[in-house]
Short mmCIF file of C-alpha atoms in Angstrom, two decimals:
data_model
loop_
_atom_site.label_atom_id
_atom_site.label_comp_id
_atom_site.label_asym_id
_atom_site.label_seq_id
_atom_site.Cartn_x
_atom_site.Cartn_y
_atom_site.Cartn_z
CA UNK A 200 4.64 4.68 7.06
CA UNK A 201 2.28 2.45 5.10
CA UNK A 202 3.49 -0.49 3.07
CA UNK A 203 1.93 0.92 -0.07
CA UNK A 204 4.04 4.08 -0.01
CA UNK A 205 7.09 2.78 1.85
CA UNK A 206 10.52 2.57 0.29
CA UNK A 207 10.94 -1.07 1.27
CA UNK A 208 7.61 -1.90 -0.35
CA UNK A 209 8.60 -0.28 -3.63
CA UNK A 210 12.02 -1.94 -3.61
CA UNK A 211 10.56 -5.37 -2.93
CA UNK A 212 7.90 -4.94 -5.63
CA UNK A 213 10.42 -3.77 -8.23
CA UNK A 214 12.87 -6.54 -7.38
CA UNK A 215 10.06 -9.11 -7.39
CA UNK A 216 8.68 -8.02 -10.76
CA UNK A 217 12.14 -7.95 -12.34
CA UNK A 218 13.13 -11.31 -10.89
CA UNK A 219 9.85 -13.04 -11.79
CA UNK A 220 10.00 -11.67 -15.36
CA UNK A 221 13.60 -12.94 -15.64
CA UNK A 222 12.58 -16.39 -14.41
CA UNK A 223 9.60 -16.55 -16.76
CA UNK A 224 11.80 -15.60 -19.72
CA UNK A 225 14.42 -18.12 -18.58
CA UNK A 226 11.82 -20.87 -18.22
CA UNK A 227 10.31 -20.18 -21.64
CA UNK A 228 13.77 -20.05 -23.24
CA UNK A 229 14.88 -23.32 -21.61
CA UNK A 230 11.67 -25.10 -22.60
CA UNK A 231 11.92 -23.81 -26.17
CA UNK A 232 15.55 -24.90 -26.39
CA UNK A 233 14.75 -28.35 -25.02
CA UNK A 234 11.83 -28.65 -27.44
CA UNK A 235 14.00 -27.73 -30.43
CA UNK A 236 16.76 -30.09 -29.32
CA UNK A 237 14.35 -32.99 -28.78
CA UNK A 238 12.64 -32.27 -32.10
CA UNK A 239 15.96 -32.15 -33.91
CA UNK A 240 17.04 -35.51 -32.50
CA UNK A 241 13.60 -36.95 -33.24
CA UNK A 242 13.75 -35.72 -36.82
CA UNK A 243 17.17 -37.28 -37.39
CA UNK A 244 15.66 -40.76 -37.17
CA UNK A 245 12.57 -39.92 -39.24
CA UNK A 246 14.67 -38.12 -41.82
CA UNK A 247 17.11 -41.04 -42.00
CA UNK A 248 14.28 -43.45 -42.80
CA UNK A 249 12.98 -41.16 -45.54
CA UNK A 250 16.50 -40.76 -46.94
CA UNK A 251 17.07 -44.54 -46.98
CA UNK A 252 13.70 -45.03 -48.63
CA UNK A 253 14.61 -42.48 -51.29
CA UNK A 254 18.08 -43.90 -51.86
CA UNK A 255 17.18 -47.61 -51.98
CA UNK A 256 13.89 -47.50 -53.87
CA UNK A 257 14.07 -48.61 -57.50
CA UNK A 258 11.73 -49.03 -60.46
CA UNK A 259 11.50 -52.46 -62.00
CA UNK A 260 11.46 -53.24 -65.72
CA UNK A 261 7.72 -53.56 -65.48
CA UNK A 262 7.50 -50.01 -64.10
CA UNK A 263 6.60 -51.14 -60.61
CA UNK A 264 8.18 -49.75 -57.45
CA UNK A 265 10.77 -51.95 -55.73
CA UNK A 266 11.05 -50.95 -52.05
CA UNK A 267 13.98 -51.66 -49.73
CA UNK A 268 13.73 -54.00 -46.76
CA UNK A 269 13.74 -52.34 -43.31
CA UNK A 270 15.28 -54.03 -40.29
CA UNK A 271 13.08 -52.06 -37.87
CA UNK A 272 10.20 -54.43 -37.05
CA UNK A 273 7.94 -51.50 -36.16
CA UNK A 274 7.38 -50.93 -39.86
CA UNK A 275 5.57 -54.26 -40.12
CA UNK A 276 3.62 -54.07 -36.85
CA UNK A 277 0.18 -52.49 -37.38
CA UNK A 278 -0.15 -48.98 -35.95
CA UNK A 279 3.22 -49.31 -34.24
CA UNK A 280 3.97 -45.61 -34.57
CA UNK A 281 6.63 -45.85 -37.31
CA UNK A 282 5.46 -45.62 -40.93
CA UNK A 283 6.66 -45.07 -44.47
CA UNK A 284 4.92 -44.45 -47.77
CA UNK A 285 5.83 -43.86 -51.41
CA UNK A 286 3.42 -41.77 -53.46
CA UNK A 287 3.50 -40.81 -57.13
CA UNK A 288 2.22 -37.53 -58.51
CA UNK A 289 0.57 -37.94 -61.90
CA UNK A 290 0.41 -35.40 -64.68
CA UNK A 291 -2.77 -33.94 -63.25
CA UNK A 292 -1.22 -33.42 -59.79
CA UNK A 293 -3.11 -36.25 -58.13
CA UNK A 294 -1.25 -38.21 -55.47
CA UNK A 295 -1.32 -41.97 -55.98
CA UNK A 296 0.03 -44.29 -53.28
CA UNK A 297 2.44 -46.82 -54.79
CA UNK A 298 3.73 -48.54 -51.66
CA UNK A 299 3.50 -48.22 -47.90
CA UNK A 300 4.57 -49.98 -44.75
CA UNK A 301 2.47 -52.75 -43.25
CA UNK A 302 2.26 -50.68 -40.06
CA UNK A 303 -0.03 -48.21 -41.84
CA UNK A 304 -2.45 -50.99 -42.71
CA UNK A 305 -5.36 -49.27 -44.45
CA UNK A 306 -4.36 -45.76 -43.41
CA UNK A 307 -2.21 -43.33 -45.38
CA UNK A 308 0.08 -40.40 -44.67
CA UNK A 309 -1.50 -37.18 -45.87
CA UNK A 310 0.59 -34.72 -47.90
CA UNK A 311 -0.70 -31.14 -47.55
CA UNK A 312 -0.37 -29.02 -50.64
CA UNK A 313 1.79 -26.49 -48.81
CA UNK A 314 4.26 -29.16 -47.67
CA UNK A 315 4.27 -30.70 -51.17
CA UNK A 316 5.05 -27.34 -52.73
CA UNK A 317 7.94 -26.85 -50.29
CA UNK A 318 9.27 -30.36 -51.07
CA UNK A 319 9.13 -29.62 -54.81
CA UNK A 320 11.05 -26.39 -54.32
CA UNK A 321 13.73 -28.33 -52.41
CA UNK A 322 13.86 -31.44 -54.56
CA UNK A 323 16.05 -34.16 -53.08
CA UNK A 324 16.08 -32.55 -49.62
CA UNK A 325 14.15 -33.61 -46.54
CA UNK A 326 11.17 -31.44 -45.59
CA UNK A 327 9.43 -31.90 -42.23
CA UNK A 328 5.83 -31.22 -41.27
CA UNK A 329 3.24 -32.35 -38.72
CA UNK A 330 0.27 -34.53 -39.56
CA UNK A 331 -2.27 -36.91 -38.02
CA UNK A 332 -1.79 -40.67 -38.27
CA UNK A 333 -3.75 -43.78 -37.33
CA UNK A 334 -5.93 -43.40 -34.25
CA UNK A 335 -5.43 -39.64 -34.65
CA UNK A 336 -1.92 -39.91 -33.29
CA UNK A 337 0.32 -36.85 -33.89
CA UNK A 338 3.01 -37.59 -36.48
CA UNK A 339 6.24 -35.91 -37.47
CA UNK A 340 6.63 -36.52 -41.21
CA UNK A 341 9.74 -36.35 -43.36
CA UNK A 342 9.13 -35.87 -47.10
CA UNK A 343 11.53 -36.03 -50.06
CA UNK A 344 10.41 -35.09 -53.56
CA UNK A 345 12.28 -36.52 -56.52
CA UNK A 346 11.93 -37.26 -60.22
CA UNK A 347 12.85 -40.80 -61.27
CA UNK A 348 12.76 -41.77 -64.95
CA UNK A 349 10.53 -38.81 -65.64
CA UNK A 350 8.08 -39.77 -62.93
CA UNK A 351 7.47 -37.62 -59.79
CA UNK A 352 7.59 -39.34 -56.44
CA UNK A 353 7.26 -38.29 -52.80
CA UNK A 354 9.03 -40.49 -50.28
CA UNK A 355 7.48 -40.23 -46.82
CA UNK A 356 8.44 -41.50 -43.39
CA UNK A 357 6.58 -40.66 -40.18
CA UNK A 358 6.80 -41.43 -36.48
CA UNK A 359 4.42 -40.89 -33.61
CA UNK A 360 5.69 -37.84 -31.72
CA UNK A 361 3.49 -38.31 -28.62
CA UNK A 362 6.40 -39.61 -26.51
CA UNK A 363 8.56 -36.63 -27.49
CA UNK A 364 5.78 -34.17 -26.72
CA UNK A 365 5.29 -35.87 -23.37
CA UNK A 366 8.99 -35.46 -22.59
CA UNK A 367 8.80 -31.77 -23.51
CA UNK A 368 5.78 -31.26 -21.25
CA UNK A 369 7.51 -33.10 -18.40
CA UNK A 370 10.59 -30.93 -18.85
CA UNK A 371 8.44 -27.79 -18.86
CA UNK A 372 6.68 -28.83 -15.64
CA UNK A 373 9.95 -29.72 -13.88
CA UNK A 374 11.53 -26.46 -15.04
CA UNK A 375 8.49 -24.46 -13.90
CA UNK A 376 8.51 -26.17 -10.49
CA UNK A 377 12.25 -25.62 -10.06
CA UNK A 378 12.01 -21.97 -11.10
CA UNK A 379 9.00 -21.46 -8.81
CA UNK A 380 10.96 -22.81 -5.84
CA UNK A 381 13.91 -20.64 -6.87
CA UNK A 382 11.64 -17.59 -7.21
CA UNK A 383 10.00 -18.20 -3.85
CA UNK A 384 13.32 -18.65 -2.08
CA UNK A 385 14.84 -15.63 -3.83
CA UNK A 386 11.87 -13.40 -3.01
CA UNK A 387 12.09 -14.40 0.64
CA UNK A 388 15.83 -13.67 0.55
CA UNK A 389 15.21 -10.30 -1.15
CA UNK A 390 12.56 -9.41 1.41
CA UNK A 391 14.83 -10.33 4.33
CA UNK A 392 17.78 -8.53 2.78
CA UNK A 393 15.81 -5.33 2.15
CA UNK A 394 14.21 -5.43 5.58
CA UNK A 395 17.54 -5.97 7.30
CA UNK A 396 19.26 -3.39 5.13
CA UNK A 397 16.61 -0.76 5.82
CA UNK A 398 16.15 -1.65 9.49
CA UNK A 399 18.06 1.46 10.64
CA UNK A 400 15.68 3.65 8.62
CA UNK A 401 12.68 1.97 10.25
CA UNK A 402 14.27 2.50 13.67
CA UNK A 403 14.89 6.16 12.83
CA UNK A 404 11.27 6.58 11.72
CA UNK A 405 10.04 4.95 14.91
CA UNK A 406 12.17 7.20 17.10
CA UNK A 407 10.97 10.33 15.27
CA UNK A 408 7.36 9.17 15.80
CA UNK A 409 8.09 8.64 19.51
CA UNK A 410 9.56 12.12 19.79
CA UNK A 411 6.57 13.61 18.02
CA UNK A 412 4.21 11.61 20.22
CA UNK A 413 5.91 12.71 23.43
CA UNK A 414 7.37 9.32 24.36
CA UNK A 415 10.98 10.50 24.20
CA UNK A 416 12.84 13.79 23.86
CA UNK A 417 15.77 12.87 21.59
CA UNK A 418 17.02 10.16 19.23
CA UNK A 419 18.97 7.70 21.37
CA UNK A 420 19.77 4.66 19.21
CA UNK A 421 23.09 4.00 17.51
CA UNK A 422 22.90 4.09 13.69
CA UNK A 423 25.23 3.06 10.83
CA UNK A 424 27.73 5.60 9.52
CA UNK A 425 25.48 6.46 6.58
CA UNK A 426 22.56 7.49 8.83
CA UNK A 427 24.43 8.88 11.84
CA UNK A 428 24.75 12.42 10.32
CA UNK A 429 20.98 12.53 9.81
CA UNK A 430 20.30 11.47 13.41
CA UNK A 431 22.84 14.00 14.67
CA UNK A 432 21.25 16.83 12.71
CA UNK A 433 17.77 15.84 13.91
CA UNK A 434 18.93 15.89 17.53
CA UNK A 435 20.51 19.29 16.95
CA UNK A 436 17.24 20.53 15.50
CA UNK A 437 15.28 19.16 18.46
CA UNK A 438 17.64 20.84 20.90
CA UNK A 439 17.37 24.13 19.02
CA UNK A 440 13.58 23.87 18.87
CA UNK A 441 13.39 23.23 22.61
CA UNK A 442 15.71 26.15 23.26
CA UNK A 443 13.55 28.46 21.13
CA UNK A 444 10.39 27.35 22.94
CA UNK A 445 11.97 27.92 26.34
CA UNK A 446 13.19 31.31 25.24
CA UNK A 447 9.70 32.23 24.01
CA UNK A 448 8.20 31.08 27.30
CA UNK A 449 10.68 33.23 29.21
CA UNK A 450 9.87 36.27 27.06
CA UNK A 451 6.14 35.69 27.48
CA UNK A 452 6.55 35.42 31.25
CA UNK A 453 8.60 38.61 31.37
CA UNK A 454 6.01 40.42 29.26
CA UNK A 455 3.21 39.19 31.52
CA UNK A 456 5.03 40.45 34.59
CA UNK A 457 5.88 43.78 32.92
CA UNK A 458 2.26 44.42 31.91
CA UNK A 459 0.41 43.10 34.93
CA UNK A 460 2.39 45.17 37.42
CA UNK A 461 1.37 48.57 35.94
CA UNK A 462 -2.22 47.34 35.65
CA UNK A 463 -2.20 46.33 39.30
CA UNK A 464 -0.87 49.81 40.18
CA UNK A 465 -3.71 51.42 38.18
CA UNK A 466 -6.27 49.23 39.91
CA UNK A 467 -4.82 50.06 43.32
CA UNK A 468 -4.73 53.77 42.49
CA UNK A 469 -8.38 53.77 41.45
CA UNK A 470 -9.21 51.86 44.64
CA UNK A 471 -12.75 52.17 45.86
CA UNK A 472 -13.00 55.85 44.97
CA UNK A 473 -16.23 57.13 43.58
CA UNK A 474 -16.54 59.14 40.44
CA UNK A 475 -16.37 58.82 36.69
CA UNK A 476 -12.57 58.78 36.41
CA UNK A 477 -11.89 56.00 39.00
CA UNK A 478 -14.71 53.90 37.57
CA UNK A 479 -13.38 54.35 34.05
CA UNK A 480 -9.86 53.45 35.20
CA UNK A 481 -11.10 50.27 36.88
CA UNK A 482 -13.14 49.12 33.89
CA UNK A 483 -10.41 49.84 31.37
CA UNK A 484 -7.74 48.25 33.58
CA UNK A 485 -9.83 45.09 33.94
CA UNK A 486 -10.45 45.00 30.18
CA UNK A 487 -6.73 45.45 29.55
CA UNK A 488 -5.89 42.68 32.03
CA UNK A 489 -8.36 40.31 30.33
CA UNK A 490 -6.94 41.16 26.90
CA UNK A 491 -3.36 40.75 28.15
CA UNK A 492 -4.21 37.35 29.67
CA UNK A 493 -5.90 36.33 26.45
CA UNK A 494 -3.00 37.26 24.16
CA UNK A 495 -0.33 35.95 26.51
CA UNK A 496 -2.19 32.67 26.73
CA UNK A 497 -2.38 32.55 22.95
CA UNK A 498 1.35 33.29 22.62
CA UNK A 499 2.22 30.55 25.12
CA UNK A 500 -0.01 28.06 23.31
CA UNK A 501 1.57 28.93 19.95
CA UNK A 502 5.04 28.42 21.42
CA UNK A 503 4.11 25.10 23.03
CA UNK A 504 2.39 23.83 19.89
CA UNK A 505 5.70 24.12 18.02
CA UNK A 506 7.49 21.92 20.56
CA UNK A 507 7.56 18.17 20.09
CA UNK A 508 7.36 15.66 22.89
CA UNK A 509 4.55 17.13 25.02
CA UNK A 510 1.96 14.55 26.01
CA UNK A 511 -0.97 14.86 28.45
CA UNK A 512 -3.25 11.94 29.45
CA UNK A 513 -6.87 12.97 28.86
CA UNK A 514 -8.65 10.88 31.50
CA UNK A 515 -7.18 12.58 34.63
CA UNK A 516 -7.90 16.06 33.25
CA UNK A 517 -11.56 15.19 32.58
CA UNK A 518 -11.96 13.68 36.03
CA UNK A 519 -10.42 16.72 37.73
CA UNK A 520 -12.57 19.20 35.79
CA UNK A 521 -15.77 17.22 36.34
CA UNK A 522 -15.27 17.00 40.11
CA UNK A 523 -14.40 20.70 40.40
CA UNK A 524 -17.31 21.99 38.27
CA UNK A 525 -19.88 19.69 39.92
CA UNK A 526 -18.89 21.31 43.23
CA UNK A 527 -19.03 24.82 41.75
CA UNK A 528 -22.53 24.20 40.35
CA UNK A 529 -23.68 22.05 43.27
CA UNK A 530 -26.72 24.23 43.95
CA UNK A 531 -27.88 23.75 40.37
CA UNK A 532 -27.47 19.96 40.63
CA UNK A 533 -25.27 19.69 37.55
CA UNK A 534 -24.18 16.14 36.67
CA UNK A 535 -21.17 15.79 34.36
CA UNK A 536 -20.76 12.52 32.47
CA UNK A 537 -17.25 12.13 31.01
CA UNK A 538 -15.89 9.40 28.80
CA UNK A 539 -12.37 8.91 27.40
CA UNK A 540 -10.15 5.92 26.54
CA UNK A 541 -7.64 5.17 29.29
CA UNK A 542 -4.69 5.30 26.89
CA UNK A 543 -5.73 8.48 25.07
CA UNK A 544 -3.31 11.41 25.36
CA UNK A 545 -3.42 14.99 24.12
CA UNK A 546 -0.26 15.96 22.20
CA UNK A 547 0.24 19.21 24.09
CA UNK A 548 0.58 20.64 27.59
CA UNK A 549 -1.84 19.89 30.39
CA UNK A 550 -2.52 23.60 31.00
CA UNK A 551 -3.80 24.04 27.43
CA UNK A 552 -6.09 21.01 27.61
CA UNK A 553 -7.45 22.28 30.93
CA UNK A 554 -8.02 25.70 29.36
CA UNK A 555 -9.88 24.27 26.35
CA UNK A 556 -11.98 21.66 28.14
CA UNK A 557 -12.49 23.83 31.24
CA UNK A 558 -13.89 26.83 29.34
CA UNK A 559 -16.22 24.65 27.30
CA UNK A 560 -17.38 22.66 30.34
CA UNK A 561 -17.97 25.79 32.39
CA UNK A 562 -20.03 27.32 29.59
CA UNK A 563 -22.06 24.09 29.33
CA UNK A 564 -22.65 24.05 33.12
CA UNK A 565 -23.88 27.66 33.01
CA UNK A 566 -26.46 27.01 30.30
CA UNK A 567 -27.51 23.42 31.01
CA UNK A 568 -30.57 22.37 32.95
CA UNK A 569 -28.77 19.56 34.75
CA UNK A 570 -26.90 17.29 32.34
CA UNK A 571 -23.50 17.84 30.73
CA UNK A 572 -21.47 15.28 28.85
CA UNK A 573 -17.84 15.38 27.63
CA UNK A 574 -16.46 12.62 25.41
CA UNK A 575 -13.17 12.08 23.62
CA UNK A 576 -12.68 9.68 20.73
CA UNK A 577 -9.41 8.85 18.99
CA UNK A 578 -9.27 9.13 15.18
CA UNK A 579 -6.60 6.78 13.88
CA UNK A 580 -6.54 8.13 10.33
CA UNK A 581 -5.10 11.54 11.20
CA UNK A 582 -3.88 10.90 14.79
CA UNK A 583 -6.37 13.32 16.39
CA UNK A 584 -9.13 13.19 18.97
CA UNK A 585 -12.64 14.52 18.69
CA UNK A 586 -13.51 16.30 21.96
CA UNK A 587 -17.28 16.82 22.26
CA UNK A 588 -19.05 18.73 25.06
CA UNK A 589 -22.85 18.95 25.06
CA UNK A 590 -25.61 20.02 27.43
CA UNK A 591 -29.37 19.86 27.78
CA UNK A 592 -29.81 23.64 27.83
CA UNK A 593 -31.70 25.91 25.46
CA UNK A 594 -29.04 25.57 22.77
CA UNK A 595 -27.90 28.21 20.32
CA UNK A 596 -29.32 29.39 17.04
CA UNK A 597 -27.14 28.20 14.13
CA UNK A 598 -27.03 31.76 12.81
CA UNK A 599 -25.04 32.79 15.89
CA UNK A 600 -22.36 30.08 15.69
CA UNK A 601 -19.80 32.40 14.08
CA UNK A 602 -20.79 35.37 16.22
CA UNK A 603 -19.96 33.78 19.58
CA UNK A 604 -16.37 33.12 18.52
CA UNK A 605 -15.63 36.82 18.21
CA UNK A 606 -13.58 38.37 21.00
CA UNK A 607 -15.82 39.61 23.80
CA UNK A 608 -19.02 38.25 22.25
CA UNK A 609 -21.37 36.67 24.82
CA UNK A 610 -24.26 34.27 24.57
CA UNK A 611 -26.34 36.43 26.93
CA UNK A 612 -25.45 39.93 28.10
CA UNK A 613 -27.33 39.30 31.36
CA UNK A 614 -24.78 36.66 32.39
CA UNK A 615 -21.58 38.03 34.00
CA UNK A 616 -18.26 37.56 32.20
CA UNK A 617 -15.93 39.03 29.62
CA UNK A 618 -17.11 36.80 26.78
CA UNK A 619 -13.55 35.75 25.99
CA UNK A 620 -13.96 32.07 26.95
CA UNK A 621 -14.99 30.68 23.56
CA UNK A 622 -12.61 32.98 21.75
CA UNK A 623 -9.74 31.72 23.92
CA UNK A 624 -10.75 28.13 23.21
CA UNK A 625 -10.97 28.79 19.47
CA UNK A 626 -7.53 30.38 19.31
CA UNK A 627 -5.94 27.68 21.47
CA UNK A 628 -7.44 24.98 19.25
CA UNK A 629 -6.22 26.77 16.12
CA UNK A 630 -2.75 27.12 17.65
CA UNK A 631 -2.63 23.31 17.79
CA UNK A 632 -3.84 23.00 14.21
CA UNK A 633 -7.31 21.87 15.29
CA UNK A 634 -10.88 22.95 14.59
CA UNK A 635 -13.83 24.14 16.66
CA UNK A 636 -17.43 23.74 15.53
CA UNK A 637 -20.94 23.93 16.96
CA UNK A 638 -23.72 21.39 16.56
CA UNK A 639 -27.12 20.60 18.04
CA UNK A 640 -26.97 18.19 20.97
CA UNK A 641 -29.18 15.11 21.07
CA UNK A 642 -30.59 16.60 24.28
CA UNK A 643 -31.60 19.76 22.41
CA UNK A 644 -28.83 21.95 23.80
CA UNK A 645 -25.48 23.03 22.37
CA UNK A 646 -22.77 20.62 21.33
CA UNK A 647 -19.22 21.92 20.84
CA UNK A 648 -16.81 19.64 18.95
CA UNK A 649 -13.08 20.27 18.83
CA UNK A 650 -10.40 18.35 16.90
CA UNK A 651 -7.01 18.21 18.65
CA UNK A 652 -3.74 16.29 18.09
CA UNK A 653 -3.59 13.06 20.08
CA UNK A 654 -2.15 9.59 20.27
CA UNK A 655 -2.60 6.34 22.17
CA UNK A 656 -0.18 4.97 24.73
CA UNK A 657 1.60 1.78 23.70
#
């Protein structure tokens, strides 16, 4: 079970995405709320100064502006960060500064047309906007528009908002750090919780894989109440499957005995007698025996391939076959080179692997000059092994690859044999869900490659 497609992987990803999105939204909301709260409190002071300026400003008999006195010394300290300004709007709409705090020095508070229009529409009320002050410092400005004795004035107060913005940024960073730690801890907790919660499912999957790989026959672990019925049903299925396989084996054995006995009687009856009839009886009886062996072997292989738990180490089988065939073909000087990983195992019965590899090796020994090689490689992707047998013989024309797999077809009619060897191998391989194919060997001879189910020992 890969992480990409596993249930625990999907659960963790979904929980992680949901939780992270929730934390991001929470962090943004908290920062926005803090920003609005800080801005509101900041504006109270700025707005109060503008309101006092508006309330306490008067026009003298000479028409000049009389400004109130402020106790806050920042208004008299140059570029202190706290400023006020009174501007008059003439009949042409031009803004003329009438008075301003000493802290502004030669600078002035700008009044954008949009903010001025809003202040006019809300005459007597405080309107806030952002602007740039001395030394390009960010300002929060409070503006009040009012008509006094037929003259239009804008009363402005402003304060450097850099400290407030810094506090907001600090709050955002602290909140982000806290939420990151919370997210990290929560994700670890979610991962542990999901892993622990789904541990029985992982154990069940592992046991099923062991049964399929031949490492155990039944599910043996104790599972929670929610999973116990599944494990019980799987064990019942395994028992039933084993029972069916054994029953099929028994029927196959009975059929073999029932058919071979009459054939042996026919062969004995024909004996060594001369004549057309005895000779015909012997030939047909031998053909029937070969066909019976072939189909019984196929039936047994099909029954065994349905059973789970069979496992045959490859290395001992190769060694046994190589020693035996080198002795059989001793006069020819055949040398068999075999290679297989020590932990590689065929997921099937030893008899079937011997049948497949033995037929192919024997065929290679017959046609080789001297060298035969058999190799097995494990393919992790699909849990199979590639079994390759090649020789340095004359090889086989590619056009005949399909022909030699037919029942009774032979590579050379001058060589004794029924021609069923490759056909038996092909059908055994197919019974295990594998493939058989022919290629040209690097030595120039024939190379037969089969794909069979396999696994590696732990």
